[in-house]
Short mmCIF file of C-alpha atoms and ligand atoms in Angstrom, two decimals:
data_model
loop_
_atom_site.label_atom_id
_atom_site.label_comp_id
_atom_site.label_asym_id
_atom_site.label_seq_id
_atom_site.Cartn_x
_atom_site.Cartn_y
_atom_site.Cartn_z
CA MET A 1 -23.65 -10.28 7.46
CA GLN A 2 -24.59 -8.61 4.22
CA ALA A 3 -24.62 -10.42 0.87
CA HIS A 4 -23.79 -7.80 -1.74
CA GLU A 5 -24.85 -8.24 -5.32
CA GLY A 6 -23.36 -7.02 -8.54
CA MET A 7 -20.31 -5.37 -9.97
CA TYR A 8 -20.12 -1.65 -10.68
CA ILE A 9 -19.81 -1.54 -14.47
CA ASP A 10 -20.69 1.31 -16.84
CA GLY A 11 -22.24 3.42 -14.11
CA ALA A 12 -24.57 0.79 -12.60
CA TRP A 13 -24.53 -2.27 -10.34
CA ARG A 14 -24.88 -5.26 -12.69
CA PRO A 15 -25.22 -8.96 -11.86
CA ALA A 16 -22.02 -10.99 -12.20
CA ALA A 17 -21.83 -13.42 -15.12
CA GLY A 18 -21.35 -16.43 -12.82
CA ASP A 19 -22.56 -17.57 -9.40
CA ASP A 20 -19.22 -17.77 -7.55
CA ARG A 21 -18.97 -15.78 -4.32
CA ILE A 22 -16.31 -14.57 -1.90
CA ASP A 23 -17.01 -14.62 1.84
CA VAL A 24 -15.43 -11.70 3.65
CA LEU A 25 -14.18 -12.75 7.09
CA ASN A 26 -13.66 -10.52 10.12
CA PRO A 27 -10.12 -11.48 11.25
CA ALA A 28 -10.80 -10.40 14.84
CA ASP A 29 -13.08 -13.41 15.44
CA GLY A 30 -13.30 -15.35 12.18
CA THR A 31 -16.99 -14.57 11.61
CA VAL A 32 -18.38 -13.90 8.14
CA ALA A 33 -18.79 -10.13 7.74
CA GLY A 34 -20.22 -10.10 4.24
CA SER A 35 -20.04 -11.63 0.83
CA VAL A 36 -19.48 -10.33 -2.70
CA PRO A 37 -19.61 -11.87 -6.18
CA ALA A 38 -16.39 -13.44 -7.46
CA GLY A 39 -16.11 -12.11 -11.00
CA GLY A 40 -14.43 -13.82 -13.91
CA PRO A 41 -13.17 -13.02 -17.41
CA GLU A 42 -16.67 -12.14 -18.70
CA ASP A 43 -17.15 -9.50 -16.01
CA VAL A 44 -13.67 -8.14 -16.62
CA ASP A 45 -14.38 -7.96 -20.34
CA ALA A 46 -17.63 -6.03 -19.76
CA ALA A 47 -15.82 -3.62 -17.45
CA VAL A 48 -12.93 -3.05 -19.88
CA ARG A 49 -15.39 -2.41 -22.73
CA ALA A 50 -17.21 0.15 -20.59
CA ALA A 51 -13.91 1.84 -19.71
CA ARG A 52 -12.86 1.91 -23.39
CA ALA A 53 -16.18 3.41 -24.43
CA ALA A 54 -15.92 6.10 -21.74
CA PHE A 55 -12.27 6.94 -22.50
CA PRO A 56 -12.58 9.40 -25.42
CA GLY A 57 -15.15 11.53 -23.61
CA TRP A 58 -13.25 11.60 -20.31
CA ALA A 59 -9.91 12.26 -22.03
CA ALA A 60 -11.48 15.23 -23.83
CA THR A 61 -13.05 16.64 -20.65
CA PRO A 62 -11.14 19.82 -19.71
CA PRO A 63 -8.75 19.23 -16.78
CA VAL A 64 -10.59 21.79 -14.62
CA GLU A 65 -13.79 19.79 -15.02
CA ARG A 66 -11.98 16.56 -14.19
CA ALA A 67 -10.67 18.39 -11.12
CA ALA A 68 -14.22 19.36 -10.17
CA ARG A 69 -15.34 15.69 -10.33
CA LEU A 70 -12.36 14.72 -8.16
CA GLY A 71 -13.48 17.40 -5.73
CA ALA A 72 -16.96 15.88 -5.61
CA LEU A 73 -15.42 12.44 -5.03
CA ARG A 74 -13.26 13.81 -2.21
CA ASP A 75 -16.35 15.34 -0.61
CA VAL A 76 -18.20 12.01 -0.62
CA LEU A 77 -15.16 10.30 0.94
CA VAL A 78 -15.21 12.99 3.65
CA ALA A 79 -18.93 12.54 4.29
CA ARG A 80 -18.55 8.76 4.56
CA GLN A 81 -15.31 8.66 6.62
CA GLU A 82 -16.80 6.92 9.66
CA GLU A 83 -18.46 4.24 7.52
CA ILE A 84 -15.18 3.73 5.65
CA ALA A 85 -13.23 3.41 8.91
CA ARG A 86 -15.63 0.83 10.36
CA THR A 87 -15.71 -1.15 7.12
CA VAL A 88 -11.91 -1.37 6.98
CA THR A 89 -11.80 -2.37 10.65
CA THR A 90 -14.33 -5.14 9.95
CA GLU A 91 -12.56 -6.69 6.96
CA LEU A 92 -8.89 -5.90 7.74
CA GLY A 93 -8.94 -5.86 11.56
CA SER A 94 -7.09 -2.57 12.07
CA PRO A 95 -7.98 -0.67 15.27
CA VAL A 96 -10.78 1.77 14.51
CA SER A 97 -8.78 4.80 15.70
CA PHE A 98 -6.09 3.88 13.14
CA SER A 99 -8.77 3.24 10.52
CA ARG A 100 -10.11 6.76 11.06
CA ALA A 101 -6.71 8.49 11.18
CA VAL A 102 -5.15 6.60 8.27
CA HIS A 103 -7.41 4.27 6.25
CA ALA A 104 -10.21 6.86 5.95
CA ALA A 105 -8.25 10.14 6.20
CA VAL A 106 -5.28 9.53 3.90
CA PRO A 107 -7.48 8.81 0.84
CA VAL A 108 -9.23 12.15 1.47
CA ALA A 109 -5.84 13.91 1.45
CA VAL A 110 -4.68 12.06 -1.67
CA ALA A 111 -7.93 12.64 -3.59
CA GLY A 112 -7.75 16.29 -2.48
CA SER A 113 -4.17 16.65 -3.75
CA TYR A 114 -5.28 15.62 -7.25
CA ILE A 115 -7.93 18.34 -7.45
CA ASP A 116 -5.17 20.94 -7.71
CA LEU A 117 -2.79 18.73 -9.65
CA ALA A 118 -5.45 17.99 -12.31
CA ALA A 119 -6.32 21.66 -12.68
CA GLU A 120 -2.73 22.92 -12.74
CA HIS A 121 -0.75 20.19 -14.50
CA PRO A 122 1.03 21.41 -17.67
CA PHE A 123 -0.55 19.01 -20.18
CA GLU A 124 1.22 20.91 -22.98
CA GLU A 125 4.70 22.41 -23.24
CA ARG A 126 6.85 24.02 -25.91
CA LEU A 127 10.31 22.64 -26.65
CA GLY A 128 12.05 24.65 -29.37
CA THR A 129 9.96 24.22 -32.51
CA SER A 130 7.80 21.48 -30.98
CA ARG A 131 4.58 21.47 -29.05
CA VAL A 132 4.68 18.52 -26.66
CA LEU A 133 1.34 17.04 -25.56
CA HIS A 134 0.99 14.90 -22.44
CA GLU A 135 -1.99 12.69 -23.20
CA PRO A 136 -3.76 10.06 -21.07
CA VAL A 137 -2.50 6.51 -21.61
CA GLY A 138 -6.01 5.03 -21.95
CA VAL A 139 -7.67 2.28 -19.93
CA VAL A 140 -5.97 1.45 -16.63
CA GLY A 141 -6.26 -1.98 -14.98
CA ALA A 142 -5.75 -1.35 -11.24
CA ILE A 143 -5.03 -4.37 -9.01
CA THR A 144 -4.83 -3.55 -5.32
CA PRO A 145 -3.96 -5.35 -2.05
CA TRP A 146 -5.73 -5.45 1.30
CA ASN A 147 -3.27 -3.75 3.65
CA TYR A 148 -4.25 -0.11 2.99
CA PRO A 149 -7.27 -1.04 0.94
CA LEU A 150 -8.82 2.36 0.21
CA HIS A 151 -5.54 4.29 0.09
CA GLN A 152 -4.15 1.93 -2.54
CA ILE A 153 -7.31 2.32 -4.64
CA VAL A 154 -7.29 6.13 -4.44
CA ALA A 155 -3.52 6.31 -5.06
CA LYS A 156 -4.23 4.75 -8.48
CA VAL A 157 -7.70 5.99 -9.40
CA ALA A 158 -7.26 9.68 -8.47
CA PRO A 159 -4.15 10.32 -10.62
CA ALA A 160 -5.57 8.17 -13.43
CA LEU A 161 -8.73 10.32 -13.47
CA ALA A 162 -6.71 13.52 -13.18
CA ALA A 163 -4.70 12.43 -16.24
CA GLY A 164 -7.86 11.63 -18.25
CA CYS A 165 -7.65 7.84 -18.08
CA THR A 166 -10.53 5.47 -17.30
CA VAL A 167 -10.17 2.59 -14.85
CA VAL A 168 -11.14 -1.01 -14.12
CA LEU A 169 -10.40 -1.86 -10.49
CA LYS A 170 -9.85 -5.38 -9.07
CA PRO A 171 -9.46 -5.05 -5.28
CA ALA A 172 -8.06 -7.73 -2.95
CA GLU A 173 -10.36 -10.63 -2.10
CA ASN A 174 -9.91 -9.95 1.64
CA THR A 175 -11.11 -6.33 1.47
CA PRO A 176 -13.78 -5.92 -1.21
CA LEU A 177 -16.28 -4.14 1.04
CA VAL A 178 -14.44 -0.81 1.20
CA ALA A 179 -13.87 -1.11 -2.57
CA ARG A 180 -17.66 -1.31 -3.01
CA LEU A 181 -18.01 1.78 -0.82
CA PHE A 182 -15.53 3.51 -3.10
CA ALA A 183 -17.59 2.60 -6.18
CA GLU A 184 -20.68 4.01 -4.45
CA ALA A 185 -18.73 7.22 -3.79
CA VAL A 186 -17.73 7.40 -7.47
CA HIS A 187 -21.40 7.11 -8.39
CA GLU A 188 -22.51 9.73 -5.87
CA ALA A 189 -19.81 12.09 -7.10
CA GLY A 190 -21.38 12.00 -10.56
CA LEU A 191 -18.47 10.60 -12.53
CA PRO A 192 -19.65 9.68 -16.04
CA ALA A 193 -20.65 6.03 -16.59
CA GLY A 194 -17.71 3.76 -17.42
CA VAL A 195 -14.99 6.10 -16.13
CA VAL A 196 -14.48 3.91 -13.03
CA ASN A 197 -15.54 0.25 -12.96
CA LEU A 198 -15.23 -2.35 -10.18
CA VAL A 199 -14.88 -6.12 -10.58
CA THR A 200 -14.53 -8.04 -7.30
CA GLY A 201 -12.92 -11.46 -7.64
CA LEU A 202 -9.91 -13.68 -7.06
CA GLY A 203 -6.43 -12.67 -8.19
CA PRO A 204 -5.60 -15.67 -10.37
CA VAL A 205 -9.06 -15.39 -12.05
CA ALA A 206 -10.31 -11.79 -12.27
CA GLY A 207 -6.89 -10.19 -11.63
CA GLN A 208 -5.19 -12.31 -14.26
CA ALA A 209 -7.99 -11.64 -16.79
CA LEU A 210 -7.60 -7.90 -16.21
CA ALA A 211 -3.80 -7.92 -16.52
CA GLU A 212 -4.04 -9.94 -19.76
CA HIS A 213 -6.91 -8.03 -21.37
CA GLU A 214 -5.83 -6.44 -24.65
CA GLY A 215 -8.17 -3.50 -24.00
CA VAL A 216 -6.05 -2.47 -21.00
CA ASP A 217 -3.26 0.00 -21.81
CA LEU A 218 -1.57 0.21 -18.41
CA VAL A 219 -1.58 -2.22 -15.50
CA SER A 220 -0.95 -0.68 -12.10
CA PHE A 221 -0.33 -3.34 -9.46
CA THR A 222 0.40 -3.17 -5.74
CA GLY A 223 1.08 -6.37 -3.82
CA SER A 224 3.57 -9.18 -3.47
CA THR A 225 6.79 -9.43 -5.45
CA ALA A 226 5.79 -12.92 -6.65
CA VAL A 227 2.60 -11.72 -8.33
CA GLY A 228 4.24 -8.45 -9.43
CA ARG A 229 6.89 -10.40 -11.36
CA ARG A 230 4.18 -12.31 -13.26
CA ILE A 231 2.26 -9.17 -14.08
CA GLY A 232 5.44 -7.42 -15.21
CA ALA A 233 6.24 -10.36 -17.50
CA LEU A 234 2.70 -10.41 -18.91
CA ALA A 235 2.73 -6.66 -19.54
CA GLY A 236 6.20 -6.82 -21.08
CA GLY A 237 5.07 -9.59 -23.43
CA ALA A 238 2.12 -7.49 -24.56
CA VAL A 239 4.18 -4.24 -24.73
CA LYS A 240 1.81 -2.65 -22.26
CA ARG A 241 2.73 -0.02 -19.66
CA VAL A 242 3.11 -1.35 -16.13
CA ALA A 243 3.58 0.12 -12.66
CA LEU A 244 4.56 -2.20 -9.80
CA GLU A 245 4.45 -1.28 -6.15
CA LEU A 246 5.93 -4.29 -4.33
CA GLY A 247 7.34 -5.24 -0.98
CA GLY A 248 9.96 -3.79 1.28
CA LYS A 249 12.42 -4.55 4.09
CA SER A 250 13.13 -1.00 5.06
CA ALA A 251 15.94 0.07 7.38
CA ASN A 252 15.51 2.43 10.31
CA VAL A 253 19.06 3.63 10.88
CA VAL A 254 19.79 5.15 14.27
CA LEU A 255 23.16 6.90 14.07
CA PRO A 256 25.26 7.59 17.21
CA GLY A 257 24.20 10.93 18.69
CA ALA A 258 20.55 10.54 17.65
CA ASP A 259 17.71 10.95 20.15
CA LEU A 260 17.64 7.20 20.89
CA ALA A 261 14.41 7.25 22.93
CA ARG A 262 12.51 9.02 20.19
CA ALA A 263 14.00 6.96 17.36
CA VAL A 264 13.19 3.64 19.02
CA LYS A 265 9.67 4.66 20.04
CA ALA A 266 8.87 5.92 16.52
CA GLY A 267 10.49 2.84 15.01
CA VAL A 268 8.36 0.46 17.08
CA ALA A 269 5.20 2.45 16.29
CA ASN A 270 6.03 2.32 12.58
CA VAL A 271 6.24 -1.49 12.65
CA MET A 272 3.30 -2.23 14.97
CA ALA A 273 0.86 0.10 13.17
CA ASN A 274 -1.63 -1.87 11.05
CA SER A 275 -0.20 -5.05 12.68
CA GLY A 276 2.98 -4.64 10.65
CA GLN A 277 1.13 -4.97 7.36
CA THR A 278 2.76 -1.95 5.71
CA CYS A 279 4.95 -2.31 2.63
CA SER A 280 7.08 0.66 3.70
CA ALA A 281 7.42 -0.47 7.37
CA TRP A 282 10.87 0.00 8.95
CA THR A 283 11.16 -3.65 9.87
CA ARG A 284 14.95 -3.57 10.38
CA MET A 285 16.18 -1.29 13.16
CA LEU A 286 19.93 -0.68 12.85
CA VAL A 287 21.62 0.45 16.07
CA HIS A 288 25.28 1.20 16.86
CA ALA A 289 26.96 -1.36 19.15
CA GLY A 290 27.38 1.28 21.87
CA ASP A 291 23.64 2.00 22.04
CA TYR A 292 22.46 -1.51 21.24
CA GLU A 293 21.33 -2.97 24.59
CA GLU A 294 19.60 0.26 25.59
CA ALA A 295 17.73 0.28 22.26
CA VAL A 296 16.62 -3.35 22.76
CA GLU A 297 15.29 -2.54 26.23
CA ARG A 298 13.49 0.54 24.97
CA ALA A 299 11.99 -1.40 22.05
CA ALA A 300 10.65 -4.07 24.41
CA ALA A 301 9.09 -1.41 26.64
CA ALA A 302 7.53 0.41 23.67
CA THR A 303 6.16 -2.86 22.26
CA ALA A 304 4.45 -3.69 25.57
CA ARG A 305 2.13 -0.75 24.88
CA TYR A 306 0.74 -2.56 21.79
CA ALA A 307 -1.65 -4.79 23.70
CA PRO A 308 -4.12 -6.65 21.47
CA GLY A 309 -7.74 -5.57 21.91
CA ASP A 310 -11.16 -5.32 20.29
CA PRO A 311 -10.51 -3.43 17.04
CA LEU A 312 -13.80 -1.55 17.44
CA ASP A 313 -12.67 -0.13 20.82
CA ASP A 314 -11.30 3.42 20.38
CA ALA A 315 -8.42 2.71 22.78
CA THR A 316 -7.09 -0.40 20.99
CA ARG A 317 -3.67 -0.07 19.37
CA LEU A 318 -3.12 -3.58 17.95
CA GLY A 319 -5.60 -5.65 15.97
CA PRO A 320 -5.27 -9.07 14.33
CA VAL A 321 -3.52 -9.70 11.02
CA VAL A 322 -5.77 -9.87 7.96
CA SER A 323 -6.38 -13.63 7.72
CA ALA A 324 -5.56 -17.08 9.05
CA ALA A 325 -3.21 -17.57 6.09
CA GLN A 326 -1.36 -14.38 7.01
CA ARG A 327 -1.11 -15.54 10.65
CA GLU A 328 0.46 -18.80 9.45
CA ARG A 329 2.92 -16.91 7.28
CA VAL A 330 3.95 -14.48 10.02
CA THR A 331 4.26 -17.08 12.79
CA GLY A 332 6.25 -19.24 10.35
CA TYR A 333 8.78 -16.40 10.10
CA ILE A 334 8.86 -16.03 13.90
CA ALA A 335 9.63 -19.77 14.24
CA GLU A 336 12.29 -19.46 11.53
CA GLY A 337 13.90 -16.53 13.40
CA GLN A 338 14.15 -18.68 16.53
CA ARG A 339 15.60 -21.60 14.54
CA GLU A 340 18.21 -19.30 12.99
CA GLY A 341 19.33 -18.17 16.46
CA ALA A 342 17.96 -14.65 16.79
CA ARG A 343 17.12 -13.59 20.37
CA LEU A 344 13.36 -13.41 20.99
CA VAL A 345 12.95 -10.36 23.22
CA THR A 346 9.17 -10.34 23.37
CA GLY A 347 6.29 -12.00 21.51
CA GLY A 348 6.36 -15.41 19.84
CA THR A 349 4.33 -17.83 17.76
CA GLU A 350 1.44 -18.47 20.21
CA PRO A 351 -1.63 -16.25 19.88
CA PRO A 352 -1.95 -13.66 22.65
CA GLU A 353 -3.82 -14.97 25.69
CA GLY A 354 -7.57 -14.59 25.28
CA PHE A 355 -7.25 -14.11 21.50
CA GLU A 356 -7.34 -17.71 20.29
CA GLN A 357 -10.28 -17.02 17.93
CA GLY A 358 -9.42 -15.05 14.82
CA SER A 359 -5.98 -14.28 13.37
CA TRP A 360 -3.91 -12.76 16.15
CA VAL A 361 -0.13 -12.46 16.38
CA ARG A 362 1.80 -11.26 19.44
CA PRO A 363 3.79 -8.07 18.84
CA THR A 364 7.27 -9.52 18.49
CA VAL A 365 10.79 -8.13 18.78
CA PHE A 366 13.97 -9.99 17.83
CA ALA A 367 17.47 -8.86 18.82
CA ASP A 368 20.86 -10.18 17.65
CA VAL A 369 19.49 -10.43 14.13
CA THR A 370 22.34 -10.64 11.62
CA PRO A 371 22.08 -9.38 8.04
CA GLU A 372 21.93 -12.81 6.36
CA MET A 373 19.08 -14.14 8.51
CA THR A 374 15.67 -14.69 6.91
CA LEU A 375 14.27 -12.20 9.45
CA ALA A 376 16.53 -9.51 7.97
CA GLN A 377 15.96 -10.38 4.30
CA GLU A 378 12.31 -11.30 3.72
CA GLU A 379 9.15 -9.26 4.02
CA ILE A 380 7.22 -10.69 6.97
CA PHE A 381 4.15 -8.42 6.85
CA GLY A 382 3.27 -8.84 10.50
CA PRO A 383 4.03 -7.15 13.86
CA VAL A 384 7.65 -8.32 13.93
CA LEU A 385 10.65 -6.01 14.47
CA SER A 386 14.26 -7.11 13.96
CA ILE A 387 17.05 -5.16 15.66
CA LEU A 388 20.50 -5.38 14.07
CA ARG A 389 23.85 -4.20 15.46
CA TYR A 390 26.42 -2.22 13.43
CA GLU A 391 29.99 -1.19 14.24
CA ASP A 392 30.40 2.02 12.23
CA THR A 393 28.65 4.15 9.61
CA GLU A 394 30.00 2.20 6.63
CA ASP A 395 28.81 -1.03 8.26
CA ALA A 396 25.37 0.53 8.81
CA LEU A 397 25.18 1.56 5.16
CA ARG A 398 26.22 -1.87 3.92
CA ILE A 399 23.55 -3.52 6.08
CA ALA A 400 20.87 -0.95 5.13
CA ASN A 401 21.53 -1.54 1.41
CA GLY A 402 22.01 -5.29 1.80
CA THR A 403 18.59 -6.56 0.69
CA ASP A 404 16.84 -6.96 -2.68
CA TYR A 405 14.30 -4.36 -1.59
CA GLY A 406 14.47 -0.56 -1.54
CA LEU A 407 11.10 0.99 -0.79
CA SER A 408 11.50 3.20 2.25
CA GLY A 409 13.62 3.90 5.31
CA ALA A 410 14.51 6.29 8.09
CA VAL A 411 17.64 7.94 9.44
CA TRP A 412 18.04 9.51 12.88
CA ALA A 413 21.07 11.60 13.83
CA GLY A 414 21.98 14.41 16.21
CA ASP A 415 22.84 16.50 13.17
CA GLU A 416 20.33 16.76 10.33
CA GLY A 417 23.07 17.21 7.73
CA GLU A 418 24.68 13.96 8.81
CA ALA A 419 21.33 12.15 8.45
CA VAL A 420 20.75 13.63 4.98
CA ALA A 421 24.26 12.64 3.87
CA PHE A 422 23.56 9.06 4.97
CA ALA A 423 20.12 9.05 3.28
CA ARG A 424 21.69 10.11 -0.05
CA ARG A 425 23.70 6.88 -0.02
CA MET A 426 20.71 4.62 0.70
CA GLU A 427 19.34 2.54 -2.20
CA THR A 428 15.71 3.26 -1.49
CA GLY A 429 12.83 5.37 -2.76
CA GLN A 430 11.86 7.30 0.39
CA VAL A 431 13.67 8.23 3.59
CA ASP A 432 12.21 10.01 6.63
CA ILE A 433 14.81 12.13 8.41
CA ASN A 434 14.53 12.45 12.22
CA GLY A 435 10.83 11.57 12.16
CA GLY A 436 9.81 13.49 9.01
CA ARG A 437 6.06 13.36 8.41
CA PHE A 438 4.04 11.68 5.64
CA ASN A 439 3.69 14.01 2.66
CA PRO A 440 0.92 13.02 0.21
CA LEU A 441 2.74 14.89 -2.60
CA ALA A 442 6.06 13.05 -2.19
CA PRO A 443 6.78 10.40 -4.85
CA PHE A 444 6.41 6.91 -3.38
CA GLY A 445 7.93 3.81 -4.97
CA GLY A 446 10.79 1.41 -5.04
CA TYR A 447 14.42 1.07 -5.95
CA LYS A 448 15.65 -2.43 -6.83
CA ARG A 449 13.04 -5.23 -6.45
CA SER A 450 10.56 -2.99 -4.64
CA GLY A 451 8.97 -1.94 -7.88
CA VAL A 452 8.72 0.13 -11.00
CA GLY A 453 7.18 3.59 -11.16
CA ARG A 454 6.04 6.14 -8.59
CA GLU A 455 2.73 6.92 -6.96
CA LEU A 456 1.32 10.12 -5.37
CA GLY A 457 1.77 13.79 -6.21
CA PRO A 458 2.81 15.06 -9.64
CA HIS A 459 5.10 12.05 -10.19
CA GLY A 460 2.09 9.76 -9.68
CA LEU A 461 0.11 11.74 -12.26
CA THR A 462 2.76 11.51 -14.98
CA GLU A 463 2.68 7.69 -14.74
CA TYR A 464 -0.72 7.88 -16.47
CA LEU A 465 0.42 10.12 -19.34
CA GLN A 466 2.10 9.44 -22.67
CA THR A 467 3.89 12.00 -24.79
CA LYS A 468 3.29 13.25 -28.32
CA SER A 469 5.32 15.96 -30.07
CA LEU A 470 4.05 18.19 -32.87
CA GLN A 471 6.61 20.01 -35.06
CA PHE A 472 5.48 23.02 -37.01
P1 NAP B 1 -0.98 -10.61 -3.70
O1 NAP B 1 -1.44 -11.99 -3.99
O2 NAP B 1 0.19 -10.08 -4.44
O3 NAP B 1 -2.25 -9.65 -3.89
C1 NAP B 1 -2.27 -8.35 -4.45
C2 NAP B 1 -3.40 -8.24 -5.47
O4 NAP B 1 -3.08 -9.02 -6.63
C3 NAP B 1 -4.73 -8.79 -4.98
O5 NAP B 1 -5.79 -8.05 -5.55
C4 NAP B 1 -4.70 -10.19 -5.53
O6 NAP B 1 -5.95 -10.82 -5.58
C5 NAP B 1 -4.11 -9.95 -6.89
N1 NAP B 1 -3.55 -11.14 -7.54
C6 NAP B 1 -3.12 -12.31 -6.95
N2 NAP B 1 -2.69 -13.17 -7.89
C7 NAP B 1 -2.85 -12.57 -9.09
C8 NAP B 1 -2.58 -12.94 -10.43
N3 NAP B 1 -2.06 -14.14 -10.74
N4 NAP B 1 -2.86 -12.07 -11.43
C9 NAP B 1 -3.37 -10.85 -11.15
N5 NAP B 1 -3.65 -10.44 -9.89
C10 NAP B 1 -3.39 -11.27 -8.87
O7 NAP B 1 -0.68 -10.45 -2.18
P2 NAP B 1 -1.40 -11.22 -0.98
O8 NAP B 1 -1.62 -12.66 -1.33
O9 NAP B 1 -2.57 -10.46 -0.59
O10 NAP B 1 -0.27 -11.11 0.14
C11 NAP B 1 0.87 -11.96 0.11
C12 NAP B 1 2.10 -11.23 0.60
O11 NAP B 1 2.40 -10.15 -0.28
C13 NAP B 1 1.97 -10.55 1.94
O12 NAP B 1 2.21 -11.41 2.99
C14 NAP B 1 3.00 -9.46 1.84
O13 NAP B 1 4.28 -9.91 2.14
C15 NAP B 1 2.95 -9.07 0.41
N6 NAP B 1 2.11 -7.88 0.20
C16 NAP B 1 2.72 -6.70 -0.06
C17 NAP B 1 1.95 -5.56 -0.24
C18 NAP B 1 2.56 -4.24 -0.53
O14 NAP B 1 1.92 -3.21 -0.34
N7 NAP B 1 3.77 -4.17 -1.02
C19 NAP B 1 0.57 -5.62 -0.15
C20 NAP B 1 -0.03 -6.85 0.11
C21 NAP B 1 0.76 -7.95 0.26
P3 NAP B 1 -6.36 -11.74 -4.28
O15 NAP B 1 -6.65 -10.77 -3.23
O16 NAP B 1 -7.55 -12.50 -4.73
O17 NAP B 1 -5.17 -12.62 -3.99
MG1 MG B 2 -3.11 -13.48 -2.94
#
């Protein structure tokens, strides 16, 4: 167990103003893995001042030089990938093979994408008699969750830096250790002092102080809809820019004629990965009545392959959920699903045998889930798949669009054109067609209550710009 000191402010590790601390627990066994200072408004204020002071210089740095610094940052993230993977596994509980392939590797790809985007972005354009300038918004307050802890940091910091903004980061209380690693990487990469600052702390204390600070020009938040609503209201009241990346209840629509075996296997993998703690997870599988029982059987068989195991073992495919509180939340939803009459195919509320210590949840599949059930409406954020039955394509579309959320989704069909036609009618921000792969340049973000704004690629960069027109 390592007790870390200080916050990364103005290019150095500085003592926190107060003595409060956060213990970081390893959810695999409940042991204390480390501790960090819990910052408050004074620390946030120091960080915002540093970011403000650094802003004019960074904004005036030529984009190619900003790109070069992003390149240096990417290189440090590459060099430290194994350390990043093990740190995320320790504080989040994800299997180390997944931590390597996703938690450590995706931030490298995203940081890498902004090297080119920073260098090539048209920061000026001509429109008739006007010259239009796309200028950095200013100081960004970034508030991130624990589920993809480094990805969510890089998905905000990299485009902000590419745009010429400076940043104060408040990471989730459950996963501050990888955030500290990120701040070390920023330092090693030689970013000027104050361009990126880190304040670890609790959401209602440090997070709230950051969202409210009048020196912050844009708040970028990823997390729960409940907190996102509050931050949106705060930002609206202060006439401050805001980006919200919230929850999801995404539909995986398997149309008749699709490769059922492939669709179900990919659908189960999508939900069980990261113990179901993925905002874009396809937690509702929609299957035609004619294929329904076969799909349920296949889903049960695919889920059996997600046996819980030591997250540090290379072969493990399912780790714990992030915390005891998350376990309570997820098992509460499983109990609610049983009360509401859904058919429990596999899994349940008891911890898996031999995994009574720590925060473990059995991989769980429900069948006969109907669209109004809590299981089909609320974000569970655990390894829980709901399989719904539809009668025809219009019914499938109505069910797919029948939640407040609209973050992601999937469509499988024998004919790609048919899948694309269905996807066009879905009220959601991203759809993977017949197993389409993750693209770090594709805009990511929500329709409806899933959020405001887009992350990643050129769309993610423009979130951090504001527009000025010169007429002459
Ligand atoms: P959360 O409370 O929304 O946390 C997200 C971030 O916001 C964390 O850094 C958090 O700090 C901070 N925060 C909390 N209250 C705040 C406030 N009043 N002002 C400013 N910042 C604040 O989410 P959570 O508690 O970790 O998870 C709860 C549920 O949210 C999950 O079960 C899941 O359903 C959903 N969730 C969704 C996503 C997503 O990617 N869409 C990610 C995570 C969670 P603390 O860490 O100290 O709370
Ligand atoms: Mg919270």
